[in-house]
Short mmCIF file of C-alpha atoms in Angstrom, two decimals:
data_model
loop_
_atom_site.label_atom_id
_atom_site.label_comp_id
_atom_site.label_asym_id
_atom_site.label_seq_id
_atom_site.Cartn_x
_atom_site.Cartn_y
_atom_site.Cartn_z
CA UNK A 13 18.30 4.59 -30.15
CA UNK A 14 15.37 3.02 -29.61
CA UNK A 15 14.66 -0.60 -27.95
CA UNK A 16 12.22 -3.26 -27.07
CA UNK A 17 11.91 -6.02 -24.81
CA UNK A 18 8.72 -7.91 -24.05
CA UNK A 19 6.72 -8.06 -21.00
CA UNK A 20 4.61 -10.70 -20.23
CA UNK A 21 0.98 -9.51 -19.22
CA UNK A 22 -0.40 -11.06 -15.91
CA UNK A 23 -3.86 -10.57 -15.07
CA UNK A 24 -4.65 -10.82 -11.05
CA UNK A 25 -8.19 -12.63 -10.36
CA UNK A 26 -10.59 -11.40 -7.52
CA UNK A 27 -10.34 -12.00 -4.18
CA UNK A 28 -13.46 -13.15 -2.08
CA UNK A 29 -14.46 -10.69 0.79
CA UNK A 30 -13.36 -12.06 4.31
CA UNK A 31 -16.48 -13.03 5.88
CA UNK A 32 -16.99 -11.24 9.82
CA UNK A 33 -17.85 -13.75 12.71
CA UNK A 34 -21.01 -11.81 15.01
CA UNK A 35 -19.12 -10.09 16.90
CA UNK A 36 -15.73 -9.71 15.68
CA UNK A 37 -14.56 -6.29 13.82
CA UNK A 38 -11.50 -6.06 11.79
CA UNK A 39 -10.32 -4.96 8.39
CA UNK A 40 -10.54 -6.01 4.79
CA UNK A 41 -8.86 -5.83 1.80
CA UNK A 42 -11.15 -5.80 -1.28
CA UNK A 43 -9.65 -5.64 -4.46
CA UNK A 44 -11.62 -5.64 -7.76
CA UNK A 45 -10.65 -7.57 -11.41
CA UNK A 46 -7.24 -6.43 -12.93
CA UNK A 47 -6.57 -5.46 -16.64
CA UNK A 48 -3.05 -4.94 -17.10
CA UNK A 49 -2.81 -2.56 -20.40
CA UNK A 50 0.64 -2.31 -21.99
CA UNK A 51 1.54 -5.82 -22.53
CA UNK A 52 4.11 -6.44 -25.54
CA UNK A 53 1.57 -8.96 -27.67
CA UNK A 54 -1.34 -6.38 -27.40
CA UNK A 55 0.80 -3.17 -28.67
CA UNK A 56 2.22 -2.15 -25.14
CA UNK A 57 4.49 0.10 -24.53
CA UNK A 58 8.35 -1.73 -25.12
CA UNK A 59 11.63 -0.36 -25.27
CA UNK A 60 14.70 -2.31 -25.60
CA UNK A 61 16.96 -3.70 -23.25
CA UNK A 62 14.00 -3.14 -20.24
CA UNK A 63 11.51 -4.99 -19.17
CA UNK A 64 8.20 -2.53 -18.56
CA UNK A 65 5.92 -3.11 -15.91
CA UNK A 66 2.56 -1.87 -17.48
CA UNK A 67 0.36 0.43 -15.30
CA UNK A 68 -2.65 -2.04 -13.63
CA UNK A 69 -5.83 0.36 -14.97
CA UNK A 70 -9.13 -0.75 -13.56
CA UNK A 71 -11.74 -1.14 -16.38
CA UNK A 72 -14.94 0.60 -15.61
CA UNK A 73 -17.05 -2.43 -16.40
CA UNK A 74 -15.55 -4.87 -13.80
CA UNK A 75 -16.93 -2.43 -10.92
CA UNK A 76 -20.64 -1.40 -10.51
CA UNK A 77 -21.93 0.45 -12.69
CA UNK A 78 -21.61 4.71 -11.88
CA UNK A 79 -18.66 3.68 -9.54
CA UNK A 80 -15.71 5.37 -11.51
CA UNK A 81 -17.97 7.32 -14.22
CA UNK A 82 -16.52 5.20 -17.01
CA UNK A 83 -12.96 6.10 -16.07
CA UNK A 84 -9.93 3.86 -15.35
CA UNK A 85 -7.77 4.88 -12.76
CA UNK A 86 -4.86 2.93 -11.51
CA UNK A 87 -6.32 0.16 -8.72
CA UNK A 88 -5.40 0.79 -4.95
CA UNK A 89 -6.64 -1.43 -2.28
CA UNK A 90 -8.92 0.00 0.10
CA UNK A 91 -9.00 -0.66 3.67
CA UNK A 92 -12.68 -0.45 5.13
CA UNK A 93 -13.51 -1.16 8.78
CA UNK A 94 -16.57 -3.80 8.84
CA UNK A 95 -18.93 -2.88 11.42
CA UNK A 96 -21.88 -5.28 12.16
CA UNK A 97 -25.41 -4.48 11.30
CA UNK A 98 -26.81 -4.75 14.30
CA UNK A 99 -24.70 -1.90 15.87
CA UNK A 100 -26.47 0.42 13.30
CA UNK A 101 -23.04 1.72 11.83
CA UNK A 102 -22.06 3.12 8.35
CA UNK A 103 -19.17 1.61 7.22
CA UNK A 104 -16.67 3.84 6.25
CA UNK A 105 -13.17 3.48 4.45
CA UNK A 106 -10.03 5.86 4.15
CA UNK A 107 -8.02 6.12 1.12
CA UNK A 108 -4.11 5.77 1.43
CA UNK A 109 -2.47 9.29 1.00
CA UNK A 110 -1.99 10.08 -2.73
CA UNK A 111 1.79 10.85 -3.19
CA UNK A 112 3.25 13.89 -5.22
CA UNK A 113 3.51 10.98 -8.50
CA UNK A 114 -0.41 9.87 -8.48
CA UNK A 115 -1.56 13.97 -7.31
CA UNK A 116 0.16 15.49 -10.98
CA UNK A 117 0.50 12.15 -13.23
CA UNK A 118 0.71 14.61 -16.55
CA UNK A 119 3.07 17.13 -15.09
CA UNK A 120 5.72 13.39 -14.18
CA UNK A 121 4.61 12.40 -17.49
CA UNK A 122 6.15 15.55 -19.27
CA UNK A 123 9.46 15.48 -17.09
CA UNK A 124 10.12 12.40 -17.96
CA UNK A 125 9.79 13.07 -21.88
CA UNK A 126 11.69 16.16 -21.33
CA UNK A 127 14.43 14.01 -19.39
CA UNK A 128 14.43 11.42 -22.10
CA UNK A 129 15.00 13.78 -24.91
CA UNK A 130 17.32 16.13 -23.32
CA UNK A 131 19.86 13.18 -22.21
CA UNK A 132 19.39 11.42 -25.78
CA UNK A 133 20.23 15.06 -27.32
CA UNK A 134 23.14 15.70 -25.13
CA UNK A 135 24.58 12.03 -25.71
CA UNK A 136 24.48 12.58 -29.61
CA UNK A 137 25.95 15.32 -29.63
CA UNK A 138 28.63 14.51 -27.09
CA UNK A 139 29.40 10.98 -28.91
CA UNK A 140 29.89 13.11 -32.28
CA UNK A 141 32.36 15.53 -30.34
CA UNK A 142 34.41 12.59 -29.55
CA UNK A 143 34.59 11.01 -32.42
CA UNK A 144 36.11 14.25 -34.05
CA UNK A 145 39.19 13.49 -32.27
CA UNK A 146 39.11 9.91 -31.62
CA UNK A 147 37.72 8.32 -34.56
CA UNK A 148 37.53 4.59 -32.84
CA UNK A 149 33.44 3.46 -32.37
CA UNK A 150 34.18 -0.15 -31.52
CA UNK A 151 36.18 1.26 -28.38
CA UNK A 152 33.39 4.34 -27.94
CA UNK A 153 30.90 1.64 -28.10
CA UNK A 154 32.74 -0.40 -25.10
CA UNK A 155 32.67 2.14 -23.09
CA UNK A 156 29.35 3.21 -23.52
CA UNK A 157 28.29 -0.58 -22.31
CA UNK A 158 31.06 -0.73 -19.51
CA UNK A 159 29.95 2.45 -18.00
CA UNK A 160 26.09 0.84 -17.96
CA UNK A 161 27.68 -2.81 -16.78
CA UNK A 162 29.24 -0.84 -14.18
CA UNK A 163 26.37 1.57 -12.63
CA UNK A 164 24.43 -1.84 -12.60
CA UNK A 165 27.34 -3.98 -10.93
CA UNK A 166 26.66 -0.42 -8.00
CA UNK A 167 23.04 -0.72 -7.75
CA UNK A 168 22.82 -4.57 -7.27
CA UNK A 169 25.74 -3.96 -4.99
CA UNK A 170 23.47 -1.54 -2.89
CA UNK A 171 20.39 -3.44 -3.49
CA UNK A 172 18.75 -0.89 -5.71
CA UNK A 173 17.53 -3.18 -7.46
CA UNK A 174 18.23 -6.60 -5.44
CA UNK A 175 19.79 -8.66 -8.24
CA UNK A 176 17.58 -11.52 -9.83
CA UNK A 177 18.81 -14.76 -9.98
CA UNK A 178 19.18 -16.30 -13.68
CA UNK A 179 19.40 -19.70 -14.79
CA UNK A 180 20.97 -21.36 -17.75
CA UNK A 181 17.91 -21.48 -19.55
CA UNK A 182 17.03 -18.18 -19.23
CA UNK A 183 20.19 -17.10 -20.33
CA UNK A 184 20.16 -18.92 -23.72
CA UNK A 185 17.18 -17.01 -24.48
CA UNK A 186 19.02 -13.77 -23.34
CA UNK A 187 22.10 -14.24 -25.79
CA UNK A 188 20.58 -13.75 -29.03
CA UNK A 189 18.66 -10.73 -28.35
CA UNK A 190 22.51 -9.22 -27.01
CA UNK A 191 24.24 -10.41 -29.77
CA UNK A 192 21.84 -8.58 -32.00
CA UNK A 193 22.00 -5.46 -29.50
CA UNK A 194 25.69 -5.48 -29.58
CA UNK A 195 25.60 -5.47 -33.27
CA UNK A 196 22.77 -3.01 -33.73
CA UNK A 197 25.07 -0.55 -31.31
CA UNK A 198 28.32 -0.97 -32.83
CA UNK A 199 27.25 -0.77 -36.19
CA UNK A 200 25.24 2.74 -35.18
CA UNK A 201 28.18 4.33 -33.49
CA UNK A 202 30.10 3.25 -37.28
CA UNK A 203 27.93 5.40 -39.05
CA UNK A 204 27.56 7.96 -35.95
CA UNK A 205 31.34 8.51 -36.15
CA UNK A 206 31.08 8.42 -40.27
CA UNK A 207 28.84 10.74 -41.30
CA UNK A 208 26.79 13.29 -39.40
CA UNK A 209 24.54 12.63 -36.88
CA UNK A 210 21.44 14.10 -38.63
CA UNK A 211 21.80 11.85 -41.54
CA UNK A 212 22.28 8.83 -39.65
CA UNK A 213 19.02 9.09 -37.76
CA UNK A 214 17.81 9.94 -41.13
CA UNK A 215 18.66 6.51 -42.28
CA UNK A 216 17.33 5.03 -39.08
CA UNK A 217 14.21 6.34 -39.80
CA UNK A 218 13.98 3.27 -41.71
CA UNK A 219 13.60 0.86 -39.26
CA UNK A 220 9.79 0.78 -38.97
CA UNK A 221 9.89 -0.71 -42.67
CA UNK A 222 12.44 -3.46 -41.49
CA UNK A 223 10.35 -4.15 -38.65
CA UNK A 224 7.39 -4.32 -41.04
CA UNK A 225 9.52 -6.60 -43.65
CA UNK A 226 10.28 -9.27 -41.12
CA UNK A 227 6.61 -9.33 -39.27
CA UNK A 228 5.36 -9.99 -42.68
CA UNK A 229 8.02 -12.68 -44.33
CA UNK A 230 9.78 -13.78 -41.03
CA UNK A 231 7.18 -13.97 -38.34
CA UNK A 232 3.91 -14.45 -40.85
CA UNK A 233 1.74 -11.44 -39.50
CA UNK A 234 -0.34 -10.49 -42.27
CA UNK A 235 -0.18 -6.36 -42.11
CA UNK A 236 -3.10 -3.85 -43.86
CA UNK A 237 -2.21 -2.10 -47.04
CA UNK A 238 -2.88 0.95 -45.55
CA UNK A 239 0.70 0.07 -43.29
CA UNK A 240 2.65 -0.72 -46.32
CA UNK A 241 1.49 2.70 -47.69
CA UNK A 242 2.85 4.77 -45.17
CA UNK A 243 6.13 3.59 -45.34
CA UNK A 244 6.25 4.68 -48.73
CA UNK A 245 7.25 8.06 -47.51
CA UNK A 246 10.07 7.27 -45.47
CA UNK A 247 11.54 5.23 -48.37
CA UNK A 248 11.02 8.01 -50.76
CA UNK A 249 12.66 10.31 -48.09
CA UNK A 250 15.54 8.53 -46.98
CA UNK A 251 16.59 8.06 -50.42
CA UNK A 252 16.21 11.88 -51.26
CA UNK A 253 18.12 12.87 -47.99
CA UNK A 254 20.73 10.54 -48.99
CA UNK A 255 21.52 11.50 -52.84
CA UNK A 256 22.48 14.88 -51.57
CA UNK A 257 23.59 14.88 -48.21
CA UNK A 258 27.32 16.34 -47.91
CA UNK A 259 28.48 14.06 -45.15
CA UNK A 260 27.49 10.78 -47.11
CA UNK A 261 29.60 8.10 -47.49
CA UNK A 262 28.93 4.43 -48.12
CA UNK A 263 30.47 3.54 -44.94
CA UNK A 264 27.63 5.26 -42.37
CA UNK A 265 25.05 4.57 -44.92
CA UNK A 266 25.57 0.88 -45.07
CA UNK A 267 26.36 0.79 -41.52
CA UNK A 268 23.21 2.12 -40.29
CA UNK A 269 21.48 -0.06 -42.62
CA UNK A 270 22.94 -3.18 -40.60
CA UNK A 271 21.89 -1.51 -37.55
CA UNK A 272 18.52 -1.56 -38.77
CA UNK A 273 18.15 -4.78 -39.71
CA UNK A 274 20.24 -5.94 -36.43
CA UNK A 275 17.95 -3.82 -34.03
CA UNK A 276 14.58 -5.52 -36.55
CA UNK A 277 15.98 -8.90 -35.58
CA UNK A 278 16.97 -8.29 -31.84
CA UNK A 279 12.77 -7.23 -31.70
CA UNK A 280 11.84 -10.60 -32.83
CA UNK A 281 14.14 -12.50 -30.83
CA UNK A 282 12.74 -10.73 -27.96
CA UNK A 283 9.43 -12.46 -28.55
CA UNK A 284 10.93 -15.96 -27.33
CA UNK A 285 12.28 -14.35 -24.33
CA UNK A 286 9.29 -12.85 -22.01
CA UNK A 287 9.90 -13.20 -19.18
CA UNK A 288 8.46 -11.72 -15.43
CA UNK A 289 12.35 -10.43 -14.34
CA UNK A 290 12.09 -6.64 -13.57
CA UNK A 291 13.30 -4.05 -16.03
CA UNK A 292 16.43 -2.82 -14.48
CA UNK A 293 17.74 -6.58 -14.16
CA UNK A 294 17.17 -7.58 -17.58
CA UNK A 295 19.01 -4.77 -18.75
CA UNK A 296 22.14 -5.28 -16.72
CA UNK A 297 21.95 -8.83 -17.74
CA UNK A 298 21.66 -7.96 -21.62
CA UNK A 299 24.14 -5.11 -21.40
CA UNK A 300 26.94 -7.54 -19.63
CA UNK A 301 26.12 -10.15 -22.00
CA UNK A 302 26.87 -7.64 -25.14
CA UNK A 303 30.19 -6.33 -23.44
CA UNK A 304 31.25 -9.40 -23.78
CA UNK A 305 30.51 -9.78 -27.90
CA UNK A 306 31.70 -5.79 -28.14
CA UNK A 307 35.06 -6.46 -26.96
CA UNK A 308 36.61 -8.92 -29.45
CA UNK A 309 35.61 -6.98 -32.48
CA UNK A 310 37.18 -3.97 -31.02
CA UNK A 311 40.22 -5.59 -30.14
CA UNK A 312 40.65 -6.86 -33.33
CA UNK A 313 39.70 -4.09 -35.58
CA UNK A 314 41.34 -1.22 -33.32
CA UNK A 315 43.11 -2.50 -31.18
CA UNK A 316 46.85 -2.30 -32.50
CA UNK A 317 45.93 1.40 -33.89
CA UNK A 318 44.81 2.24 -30.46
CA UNK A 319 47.78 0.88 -28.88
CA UNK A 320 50.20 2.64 -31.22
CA UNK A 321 48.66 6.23 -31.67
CA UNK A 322 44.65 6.34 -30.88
CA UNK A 323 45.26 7.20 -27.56
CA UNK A 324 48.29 8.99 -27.61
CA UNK A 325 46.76 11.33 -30.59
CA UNK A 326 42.99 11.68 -28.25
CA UNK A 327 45.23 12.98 -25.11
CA UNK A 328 47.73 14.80 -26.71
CA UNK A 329 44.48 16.57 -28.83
CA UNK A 330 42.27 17.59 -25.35
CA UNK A 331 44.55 16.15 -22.24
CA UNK A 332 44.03 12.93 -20.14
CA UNK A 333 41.39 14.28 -17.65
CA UNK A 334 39.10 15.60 -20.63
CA UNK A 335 39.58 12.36 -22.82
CA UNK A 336 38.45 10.15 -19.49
CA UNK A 337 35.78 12.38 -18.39
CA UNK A 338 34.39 12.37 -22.10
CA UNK A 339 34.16 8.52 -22.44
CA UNK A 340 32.73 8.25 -19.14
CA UNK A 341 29.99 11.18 -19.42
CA UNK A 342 28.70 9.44 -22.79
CA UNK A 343 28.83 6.04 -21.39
CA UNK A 344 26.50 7.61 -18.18
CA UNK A 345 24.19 9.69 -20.94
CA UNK A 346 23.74 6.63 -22.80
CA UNK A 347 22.46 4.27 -19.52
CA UNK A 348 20.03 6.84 -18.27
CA UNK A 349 18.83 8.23 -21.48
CA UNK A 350 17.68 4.89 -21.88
CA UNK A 351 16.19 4.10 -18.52
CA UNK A 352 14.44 7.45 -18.49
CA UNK A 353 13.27 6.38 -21.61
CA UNK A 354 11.93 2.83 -20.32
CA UNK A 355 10.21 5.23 -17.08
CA UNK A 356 8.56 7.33 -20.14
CA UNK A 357 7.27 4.63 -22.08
CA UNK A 358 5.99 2.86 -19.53
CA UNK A 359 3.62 5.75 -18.35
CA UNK A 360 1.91 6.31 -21.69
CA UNK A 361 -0.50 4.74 -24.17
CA UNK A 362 0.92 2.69 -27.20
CA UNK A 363 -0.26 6.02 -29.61
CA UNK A 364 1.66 8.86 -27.36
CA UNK A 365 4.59 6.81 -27.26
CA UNK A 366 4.64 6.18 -30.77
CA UNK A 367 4.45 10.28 -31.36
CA UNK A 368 6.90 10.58 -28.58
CA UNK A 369 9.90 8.40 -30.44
CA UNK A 370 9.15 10.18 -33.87
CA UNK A 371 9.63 13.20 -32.10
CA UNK A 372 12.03 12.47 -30.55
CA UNK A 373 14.35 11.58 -33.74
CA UNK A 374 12.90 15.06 -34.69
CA UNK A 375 14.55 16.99 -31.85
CA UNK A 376 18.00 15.21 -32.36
CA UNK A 377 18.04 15.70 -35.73
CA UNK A 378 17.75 19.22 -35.37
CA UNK A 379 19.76 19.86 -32.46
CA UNK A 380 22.56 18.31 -33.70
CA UNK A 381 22.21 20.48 -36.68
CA UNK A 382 22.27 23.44 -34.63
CA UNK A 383 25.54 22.42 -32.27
CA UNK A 384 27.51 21.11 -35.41
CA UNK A 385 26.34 23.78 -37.77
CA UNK A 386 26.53 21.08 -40.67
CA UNK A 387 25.11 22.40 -43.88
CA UNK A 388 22.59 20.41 -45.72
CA UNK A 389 20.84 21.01 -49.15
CA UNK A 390 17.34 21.79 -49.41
CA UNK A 391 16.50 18.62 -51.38
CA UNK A 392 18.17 16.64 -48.03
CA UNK A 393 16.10 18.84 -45.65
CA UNK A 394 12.71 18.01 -47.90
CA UNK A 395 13.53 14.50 -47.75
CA UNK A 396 14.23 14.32 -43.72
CA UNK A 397 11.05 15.76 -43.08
CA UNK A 398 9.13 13.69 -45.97
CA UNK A 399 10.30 10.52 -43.78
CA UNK A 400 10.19 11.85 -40.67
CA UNK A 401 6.44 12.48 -41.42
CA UNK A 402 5.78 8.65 -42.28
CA UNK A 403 7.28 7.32 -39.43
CA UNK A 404 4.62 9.14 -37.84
CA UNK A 405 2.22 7.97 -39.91
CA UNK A 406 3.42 4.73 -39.93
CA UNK A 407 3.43 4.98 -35.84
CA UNK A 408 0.05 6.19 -35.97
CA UNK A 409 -1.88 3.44 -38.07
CA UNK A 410 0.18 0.95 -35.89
CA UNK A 411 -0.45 1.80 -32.27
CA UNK A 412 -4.36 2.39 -33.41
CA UNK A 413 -3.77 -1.32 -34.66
CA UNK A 414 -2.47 -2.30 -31.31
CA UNK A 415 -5.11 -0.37 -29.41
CA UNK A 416 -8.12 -1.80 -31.12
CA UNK A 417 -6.50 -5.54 -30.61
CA UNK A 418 -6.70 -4.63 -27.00
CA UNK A 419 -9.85 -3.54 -26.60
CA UNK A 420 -10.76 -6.52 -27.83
CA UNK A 421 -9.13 -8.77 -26.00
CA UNK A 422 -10.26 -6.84 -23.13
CA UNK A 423 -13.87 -7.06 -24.70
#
């Protein structure tokens, strides 16, 4: 499932060279301009529930000219031992060693797409397994946040991350975007659990043209023609898929549809809460705040069927130590397939990660085709594909939108 949160782009001035007294040698620190690229309002790279922390890339024309050969390379400060004139010196400068991340930045790059799509893929397909023999999503979709709250309650308790303080204001801002979260996630894991999980991504597919709805009517962004167009396809897709899809019912459809509109909503309540916290804190803060709206709802709606035979029917069906290991495996695949896919995102330009989350959807449409061995009509597979191609479209025309506002800005 895909997320955003906003980042808020800081730009770090020049600093004035350290003027040498005759005589005296010692080091300094230069450091050119700053351009962070990446930043939410200029068509960065955002995923929900994390805060990115765009790459600093140093623009070719804030250095003299020839220096970098037009390229931008990420900005490391540079010691450089001043030597005075008179002593007839060169001065001369060594470069930090390059670690194993900045040495092979594409071969990172494509571990962490692999990563991201190969724990998204194995938590589909284990969240379908379970719900084949415990048919209860508001209590699946619990766990899946406990087991996040959790692994962050561990890593603040180590210090990895140190926990940010938050404030009361900070956490009014925080509350709608997890109440839409919540929403978005239970209402996904309804459809997950009611029809297969190729045809619910199929229906999420249509998320770009809720997005597009409410930046138009709701938020007052005036969007080209040419953007309205390509949605066209996923509309006309989407509704092929779904007049012949076996697994259909009214249930997942209309469920995912409410996830789509909750997840378009959590986006633009995200815009009022930027803020500088890092990534992982935000997340843990978002993710305890929508345990918190999860559990009611599930008490409520499942509880008393859980109490008299959902659990007694899951252990009796695969034994206690499968049933706990299950929920707690897809509760872990969930919180890193989402981190890993805040470290992907994060690495690469607006346009590759739009092409990475279409293909994405791609891959776990088709492996969980493959590991369920559901059968689908031709006209369904036409259609998936059909919409599946204009989301890329779609993704295309919109991170070159975001791209040329940048340059611009940065112009």
């Amino acid at each position: 499932m895909e997320s955003r949160v906003l980042s808020r782009a800081t730009t770090a001035t020049t600093i004035s060279s350290l003027r040498s007294s005759p005589g005296e040698n010692h080091q300094n620190v230069s450091f050119v301009s700053l351009k962070p690229i990446g930043a939410v309002g200029e068509g960065g790279n955002v995923i929900w529930g994390r805060q990115l922390r765009p790459a600093l890339l140093l623009e070719s024309s804030s250095a003299p000219a020839g220096l970098f050969s037009g390229k931008k390379e990420i900005l490391r400060p540079i010691l450089a031992t001043a030597s005075s004139p008179a002593e007839g010196s060169d001065s001369t400068g060594e470069a930090a060693p390059v670690g194993f991340f900045d040495r092979y930045p594409a071969l990172v790059t494509g571990f962490f797409f692999f990563m991201w799509y190969f724990l998204n893929v194995i938590f589909n397909i284990l969240n379908k397994r379970i719900y084949n023999y415990f048919p209860y999503p508001y209590f699946v979709s619990v766990i899946h946040l406990l087991v996040g709250v959790v692994y962050c309650l561990v890593s603040w308790a180590v210090g990895l991350p140190k926990r940010a303080p938050i404030d009361s204001k900070f956490l009014k801002l925080l509350i709608p975007v997890a109440v839409c979260h919540a929403l978005g996630h239970v209402t996904s894991n309804v459809s997950f659990a009611a029809v297969a999980v190729s045809f619910t991504h199929t229906i999420k597919a249509l998320e770009p043209f809720f997005n597009a709805g409410a930046s138009q009517f709701i938020l007052g962004q005036q969007l080209p023609l040419t953007l309205w167009l390509s949605l066209a396809p996923v509309v006309i897709g989407v509704s092929m898929a779904s007049l012949t899809e076996l697994s259909f019912n009214w249930t997942g459809f209309i469920s995912a549809m409410i996830s789509n509109i909750s997840f378009t909503y959590r986006s633009i309540y995200s815009k009022k809460a930027m803020t500088d916290m890092d990534s992982t804190n935000i997340y843990a803060y978002i993710s305890i705040i929508a345990l918190f709206v999860c559990i009611p709802p599930a008490i409520i709606v499942e509880g008393p069927q859980l109490i008299k035979h959902g659990l007694s029917d899951a252990i009796s069906k695969v034994g206690m130590v499968k049933f706990i290991s299950d929920l707690f495996w897809v509760g872990m695949f969930y919180h890193l397939y989402n981190q890993l896919a805040t470290n992907t995102l994060e690495r690469v330009a607006p346009l590759t990660h739009a092409v990475g989350n279409v293909l994405k959807r791609v891959f776990v449409i088709g492996f969980s085709i493959l590991a369920f061995g559901n059968k689908i009509s031709t006209q369904t597979g036409i259609g998936t594909v059909i919409a599946i191609a204009g989301v890329a479209a779609y993704s295309y025309i919109k991170a070159q939108m975001e791209e040329e506002k940048r340059q611009m800005k940065a112009a």
